[in-house]
CSV table of C-alpha atoms in Angstrom, one decimal:
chain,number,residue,atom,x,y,z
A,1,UNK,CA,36.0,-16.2,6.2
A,2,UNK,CA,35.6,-12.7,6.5
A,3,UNK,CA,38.6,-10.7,8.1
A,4,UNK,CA,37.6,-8.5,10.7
A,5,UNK,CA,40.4,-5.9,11.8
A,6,UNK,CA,40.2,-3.8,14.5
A,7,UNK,CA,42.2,-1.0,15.8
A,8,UNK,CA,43.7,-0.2,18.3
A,9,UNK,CA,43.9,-3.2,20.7
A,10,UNK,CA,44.0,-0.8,23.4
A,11,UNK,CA,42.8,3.2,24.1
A,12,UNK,CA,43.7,5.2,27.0
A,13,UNK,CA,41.2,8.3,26.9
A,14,UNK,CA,40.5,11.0,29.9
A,15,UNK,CA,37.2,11.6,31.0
A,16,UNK,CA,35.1,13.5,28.6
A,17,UNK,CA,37.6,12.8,25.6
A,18,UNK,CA,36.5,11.5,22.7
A,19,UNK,CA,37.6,7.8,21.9
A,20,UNK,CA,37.5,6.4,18.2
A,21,UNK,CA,37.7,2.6,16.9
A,22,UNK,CA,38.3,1.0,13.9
A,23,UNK,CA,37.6,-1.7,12.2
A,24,UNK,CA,38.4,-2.7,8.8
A,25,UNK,CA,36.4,-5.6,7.0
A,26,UNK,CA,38.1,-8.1,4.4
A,27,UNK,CA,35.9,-7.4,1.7
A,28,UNK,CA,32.4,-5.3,1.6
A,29,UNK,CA,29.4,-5.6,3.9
A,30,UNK,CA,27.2,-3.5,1.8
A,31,UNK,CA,24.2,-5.3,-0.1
A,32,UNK,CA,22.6,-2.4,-2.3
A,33,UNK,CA,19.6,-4.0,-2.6
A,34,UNK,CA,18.6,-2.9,0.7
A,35,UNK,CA,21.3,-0.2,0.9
A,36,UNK,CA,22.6,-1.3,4.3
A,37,UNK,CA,26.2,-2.4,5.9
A,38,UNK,CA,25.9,-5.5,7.7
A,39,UNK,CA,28.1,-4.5,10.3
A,40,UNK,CA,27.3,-4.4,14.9
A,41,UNK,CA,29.6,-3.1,17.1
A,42,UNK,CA,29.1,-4.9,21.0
A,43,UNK,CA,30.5,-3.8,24.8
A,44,UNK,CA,31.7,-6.5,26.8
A,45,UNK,CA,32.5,-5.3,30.4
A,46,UNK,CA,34.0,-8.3,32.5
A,47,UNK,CA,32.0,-11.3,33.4
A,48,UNK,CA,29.3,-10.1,31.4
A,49,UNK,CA,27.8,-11.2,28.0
A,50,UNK,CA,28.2,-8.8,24.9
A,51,UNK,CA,25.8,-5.7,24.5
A,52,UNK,CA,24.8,-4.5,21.4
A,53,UNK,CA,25.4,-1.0,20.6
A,54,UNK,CA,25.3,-0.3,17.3
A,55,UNK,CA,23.7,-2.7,14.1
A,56,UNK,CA,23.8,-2.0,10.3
A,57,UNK,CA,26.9,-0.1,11.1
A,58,UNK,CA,25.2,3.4,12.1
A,59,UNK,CA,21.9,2.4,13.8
A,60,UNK,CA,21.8,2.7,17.7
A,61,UNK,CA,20.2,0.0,19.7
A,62,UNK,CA,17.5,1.3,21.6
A,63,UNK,CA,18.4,2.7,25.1
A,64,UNK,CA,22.3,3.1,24.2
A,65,UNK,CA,23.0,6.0,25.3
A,66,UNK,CA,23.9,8.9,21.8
A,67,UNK,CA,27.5,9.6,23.1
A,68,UNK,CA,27.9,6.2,21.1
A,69,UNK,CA,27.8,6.5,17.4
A,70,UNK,CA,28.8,4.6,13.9
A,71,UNK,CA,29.9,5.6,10.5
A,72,UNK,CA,30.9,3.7,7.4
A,73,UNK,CA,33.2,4.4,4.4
A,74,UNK,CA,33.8,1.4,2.1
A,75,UNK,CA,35.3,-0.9,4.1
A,76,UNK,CA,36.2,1.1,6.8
A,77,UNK,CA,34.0,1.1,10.0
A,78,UNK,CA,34.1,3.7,13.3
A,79,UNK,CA,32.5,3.6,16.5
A,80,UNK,CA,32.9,6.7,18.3
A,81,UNK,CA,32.4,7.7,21.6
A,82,UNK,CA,32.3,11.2,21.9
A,83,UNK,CA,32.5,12.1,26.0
A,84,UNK,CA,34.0,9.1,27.8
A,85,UNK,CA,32.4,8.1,31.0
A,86,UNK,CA,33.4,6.0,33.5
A,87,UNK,CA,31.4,3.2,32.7
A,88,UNK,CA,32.3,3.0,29.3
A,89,UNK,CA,35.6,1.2,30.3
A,90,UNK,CA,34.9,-1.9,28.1
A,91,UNK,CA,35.9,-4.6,25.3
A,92,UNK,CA,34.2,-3.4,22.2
A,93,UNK,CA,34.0,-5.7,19.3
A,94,UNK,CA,33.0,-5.1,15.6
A,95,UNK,CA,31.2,-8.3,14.3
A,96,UNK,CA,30.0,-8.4,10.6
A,97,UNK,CA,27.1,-10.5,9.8
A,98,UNK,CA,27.4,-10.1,6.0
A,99,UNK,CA,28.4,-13.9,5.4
A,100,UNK,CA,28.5,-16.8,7.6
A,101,UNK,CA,30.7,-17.0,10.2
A,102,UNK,CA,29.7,-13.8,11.2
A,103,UNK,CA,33.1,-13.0,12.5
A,104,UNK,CA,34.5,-10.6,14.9
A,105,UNK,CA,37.1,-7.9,15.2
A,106,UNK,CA,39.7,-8.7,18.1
A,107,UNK,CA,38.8,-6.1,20.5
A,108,UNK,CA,39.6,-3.0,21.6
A,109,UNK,CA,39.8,-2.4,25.4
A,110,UNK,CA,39.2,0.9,26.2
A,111,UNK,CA,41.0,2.6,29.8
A,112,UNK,CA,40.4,5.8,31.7
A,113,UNK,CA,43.6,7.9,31.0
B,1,UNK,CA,11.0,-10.3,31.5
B,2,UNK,CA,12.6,-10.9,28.0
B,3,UNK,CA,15.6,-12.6,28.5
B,4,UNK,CA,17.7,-16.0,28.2
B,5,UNK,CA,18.7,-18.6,30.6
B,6,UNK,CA,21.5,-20.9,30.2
B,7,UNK,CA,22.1,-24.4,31.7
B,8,UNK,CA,25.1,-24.1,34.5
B,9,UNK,CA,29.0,-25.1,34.1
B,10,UNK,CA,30.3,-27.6,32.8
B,11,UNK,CA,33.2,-29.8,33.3
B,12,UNK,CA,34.1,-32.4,30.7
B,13,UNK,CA,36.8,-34.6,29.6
B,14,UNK,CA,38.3,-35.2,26.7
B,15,UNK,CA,36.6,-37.5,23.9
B,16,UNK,CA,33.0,-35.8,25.7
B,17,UNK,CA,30.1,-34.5,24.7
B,18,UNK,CA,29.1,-31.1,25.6
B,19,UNK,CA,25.1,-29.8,25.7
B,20,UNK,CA,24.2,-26.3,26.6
B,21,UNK,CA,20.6,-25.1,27.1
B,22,UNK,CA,19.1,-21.9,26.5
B,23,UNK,CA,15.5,-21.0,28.0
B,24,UNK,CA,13.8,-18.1,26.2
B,25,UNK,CA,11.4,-15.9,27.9
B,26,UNK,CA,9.0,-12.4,27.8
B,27,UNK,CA,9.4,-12.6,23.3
B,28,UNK,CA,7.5,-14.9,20.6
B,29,UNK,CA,10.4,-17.7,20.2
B,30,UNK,CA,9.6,-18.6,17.2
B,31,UNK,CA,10.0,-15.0,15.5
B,32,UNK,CA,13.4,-15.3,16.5
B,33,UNK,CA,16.5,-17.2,15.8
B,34,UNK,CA,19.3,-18.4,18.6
B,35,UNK,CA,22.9,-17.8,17.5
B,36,UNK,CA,25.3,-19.7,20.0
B,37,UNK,CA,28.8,-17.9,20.1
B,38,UNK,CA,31.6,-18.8,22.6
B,39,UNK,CA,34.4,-17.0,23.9
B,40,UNK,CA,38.2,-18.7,25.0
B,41,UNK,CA,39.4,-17.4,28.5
B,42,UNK,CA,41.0,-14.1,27.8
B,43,UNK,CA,40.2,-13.9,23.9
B,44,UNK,CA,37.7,-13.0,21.4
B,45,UNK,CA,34.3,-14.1,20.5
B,46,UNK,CA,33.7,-17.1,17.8
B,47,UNK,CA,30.4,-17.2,16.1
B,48,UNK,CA,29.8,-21.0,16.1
B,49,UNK,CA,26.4,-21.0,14.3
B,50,UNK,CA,22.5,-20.2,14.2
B,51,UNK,CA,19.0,-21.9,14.4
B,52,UNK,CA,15.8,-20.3,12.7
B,53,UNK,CA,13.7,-20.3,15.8
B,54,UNK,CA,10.6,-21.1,13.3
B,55,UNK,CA,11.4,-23.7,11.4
B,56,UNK,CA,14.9,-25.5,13.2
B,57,UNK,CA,16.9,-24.6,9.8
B,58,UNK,CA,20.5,-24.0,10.8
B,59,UNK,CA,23.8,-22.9,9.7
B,60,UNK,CA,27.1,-24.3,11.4
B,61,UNK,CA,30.7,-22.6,11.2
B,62,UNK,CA,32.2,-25.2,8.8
B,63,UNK,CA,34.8,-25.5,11.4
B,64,UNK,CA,32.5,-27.4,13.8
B,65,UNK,CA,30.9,-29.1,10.5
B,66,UNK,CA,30.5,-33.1,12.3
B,67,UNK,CA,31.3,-32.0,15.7
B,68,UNK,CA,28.0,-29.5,16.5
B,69,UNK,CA,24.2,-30.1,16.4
B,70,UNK,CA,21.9,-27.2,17.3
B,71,UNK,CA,18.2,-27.8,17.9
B,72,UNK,CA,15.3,-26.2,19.4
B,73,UNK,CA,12.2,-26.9,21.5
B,74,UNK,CA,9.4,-24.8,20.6
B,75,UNK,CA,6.7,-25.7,23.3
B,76,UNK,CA,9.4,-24.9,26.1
B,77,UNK,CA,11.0,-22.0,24.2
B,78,UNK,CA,14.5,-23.6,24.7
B,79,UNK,CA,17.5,-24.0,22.4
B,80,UNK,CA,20.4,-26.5,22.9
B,81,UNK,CA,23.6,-26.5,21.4
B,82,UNK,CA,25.4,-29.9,21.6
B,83,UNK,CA,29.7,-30.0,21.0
B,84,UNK,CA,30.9,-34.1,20.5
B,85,UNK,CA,34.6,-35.1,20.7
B,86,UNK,CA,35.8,-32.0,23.0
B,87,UNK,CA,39.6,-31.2,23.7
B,88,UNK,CA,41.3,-28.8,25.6
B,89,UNK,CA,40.5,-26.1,22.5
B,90,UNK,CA,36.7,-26.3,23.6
B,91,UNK,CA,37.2,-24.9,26.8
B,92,UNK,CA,35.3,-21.8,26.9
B,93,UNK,CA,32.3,-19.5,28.1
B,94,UNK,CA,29.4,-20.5,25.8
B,95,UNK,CA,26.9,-17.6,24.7
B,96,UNK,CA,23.6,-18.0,22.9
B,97,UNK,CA,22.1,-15.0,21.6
B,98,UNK,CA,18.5,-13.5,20.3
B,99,UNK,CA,18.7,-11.9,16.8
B,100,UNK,CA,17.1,-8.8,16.0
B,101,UNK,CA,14.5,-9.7,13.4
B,102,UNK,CA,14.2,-13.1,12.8
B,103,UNK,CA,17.0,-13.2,9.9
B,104,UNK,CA,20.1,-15.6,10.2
B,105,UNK,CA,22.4,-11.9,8.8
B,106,UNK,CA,21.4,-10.1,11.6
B,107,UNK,CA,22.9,-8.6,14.8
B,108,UNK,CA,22.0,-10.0,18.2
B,109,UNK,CA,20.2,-8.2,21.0
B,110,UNK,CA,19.6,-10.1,23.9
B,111,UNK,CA,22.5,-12.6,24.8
B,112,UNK,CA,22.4,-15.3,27.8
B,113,UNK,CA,24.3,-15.2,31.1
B,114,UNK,CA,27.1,-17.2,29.6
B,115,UNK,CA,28.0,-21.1,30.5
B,116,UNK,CA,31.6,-21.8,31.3
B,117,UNK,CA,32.7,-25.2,29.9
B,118,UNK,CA,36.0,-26.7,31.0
B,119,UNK,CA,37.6,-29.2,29.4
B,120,UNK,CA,40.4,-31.0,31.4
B,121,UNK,CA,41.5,-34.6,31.7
């Protein structure tokens, strides 16, 4: 199984503040013949299914807001938000969907600092 | 509405069998597969396997290989997920979840309320 590894497990960010997440994948998501990173990133606020935010690593999901954004290098995947708002305090999980089991990143709970 | 209904909680013993529904509405089911994820109180999410909404071709996590069956109805637009032989492991909320496009490798866009399922003696 893929290895997904996310960091940190936890962010404390003020209002406004940028917050970053990681998440490093086992082995490549990338499949050049369509030139894409099979990589989502999803918000899960409490008692609530998933949302998806972000697919093929840098693509927002229609009606996400653009404060939310994804980048890839290698292995190495980011979601950023760049101006926290209050109801951004969430779980978000990285999930690749290279290779069956699409696994999942541990999540990273983000706070209001 | 586009959207997905699932079948209420669920409390089972151990040795049980476990089946969860999933209505689809407001989208073409069949140009969609239904992934069925599930998520242990207080911990992650587990992708547990997918069904071609078209055709009923499916892929399991090999760690439920024997224990899962996934199926599909396509003249009610519902999915079901079925779990045999639970234990206290299985207890969990159950998700089932729209892909994007169609494709098994593909992210999913519109999830289900959730079903919890608790397994206790």
């Amino acid at each position: 199984d893929i290895v997904m590894t996310q960091s940190p497990a936890s962010l404390s960010v003020s209002l406004g503040e940028r917050a970053t997440i990681t998440c490093k994948s086992g082995q490549s998501l990338f499949y050049s013949s369509n030139n894409k990173n099979y990589l989502a990133w999803y918000q899960q606020k409490p008692g609530q299914p998933p949302k998806l935010l972000i697919y093929w690593a840098s693509t927002r999901e229609s009606g996400v807001p653009d404060r939310f954004s994804g980048s890839a290098s290698g292995t190495d995947f980011t979601l950023t938000i760049s101006s926290l708002r209050a109801e951004d305090v969430a779980v978000y999980y990285c999930q690749q969907y290279h290779t069956t089991p699409h696994t999942f990143g541990q999540g990273t709970k983000v706070e209001i600092k | 509405q586009v959207q997905l209904v699932q079948s209420g909680a669920e409390v089972k013993k151990p040795g049980a069998s476990l089946t969860v529904s999933c209505k689809a509405s407001g989208y073409s089911f069949k140009s969609h597969g239904i992934g069925w994820l599930r998520q242990a109180p207080g911990q992650g999410l587990e992708w547990m396997g997918w069904i071609n909404g078209y055709n009923g071709h499916t892929n399991y996590a090999q760690a439920l290989q024997g224990r899962i069956t996934m199926t599909r109805d396509p003249l009610t637009s519902t999915g079901y997920m079925e779990l045999r032989s639970l234990t206290s492991d299985d207890t969990a909320v159950y998700y089932c979840a729209r892909d994007r496009s169609g494709y098994e490798d593909d992210a999913f866009n519109l999830w289900g309320q959730g079903t919890m399922v608790t397994v206790s003696s």
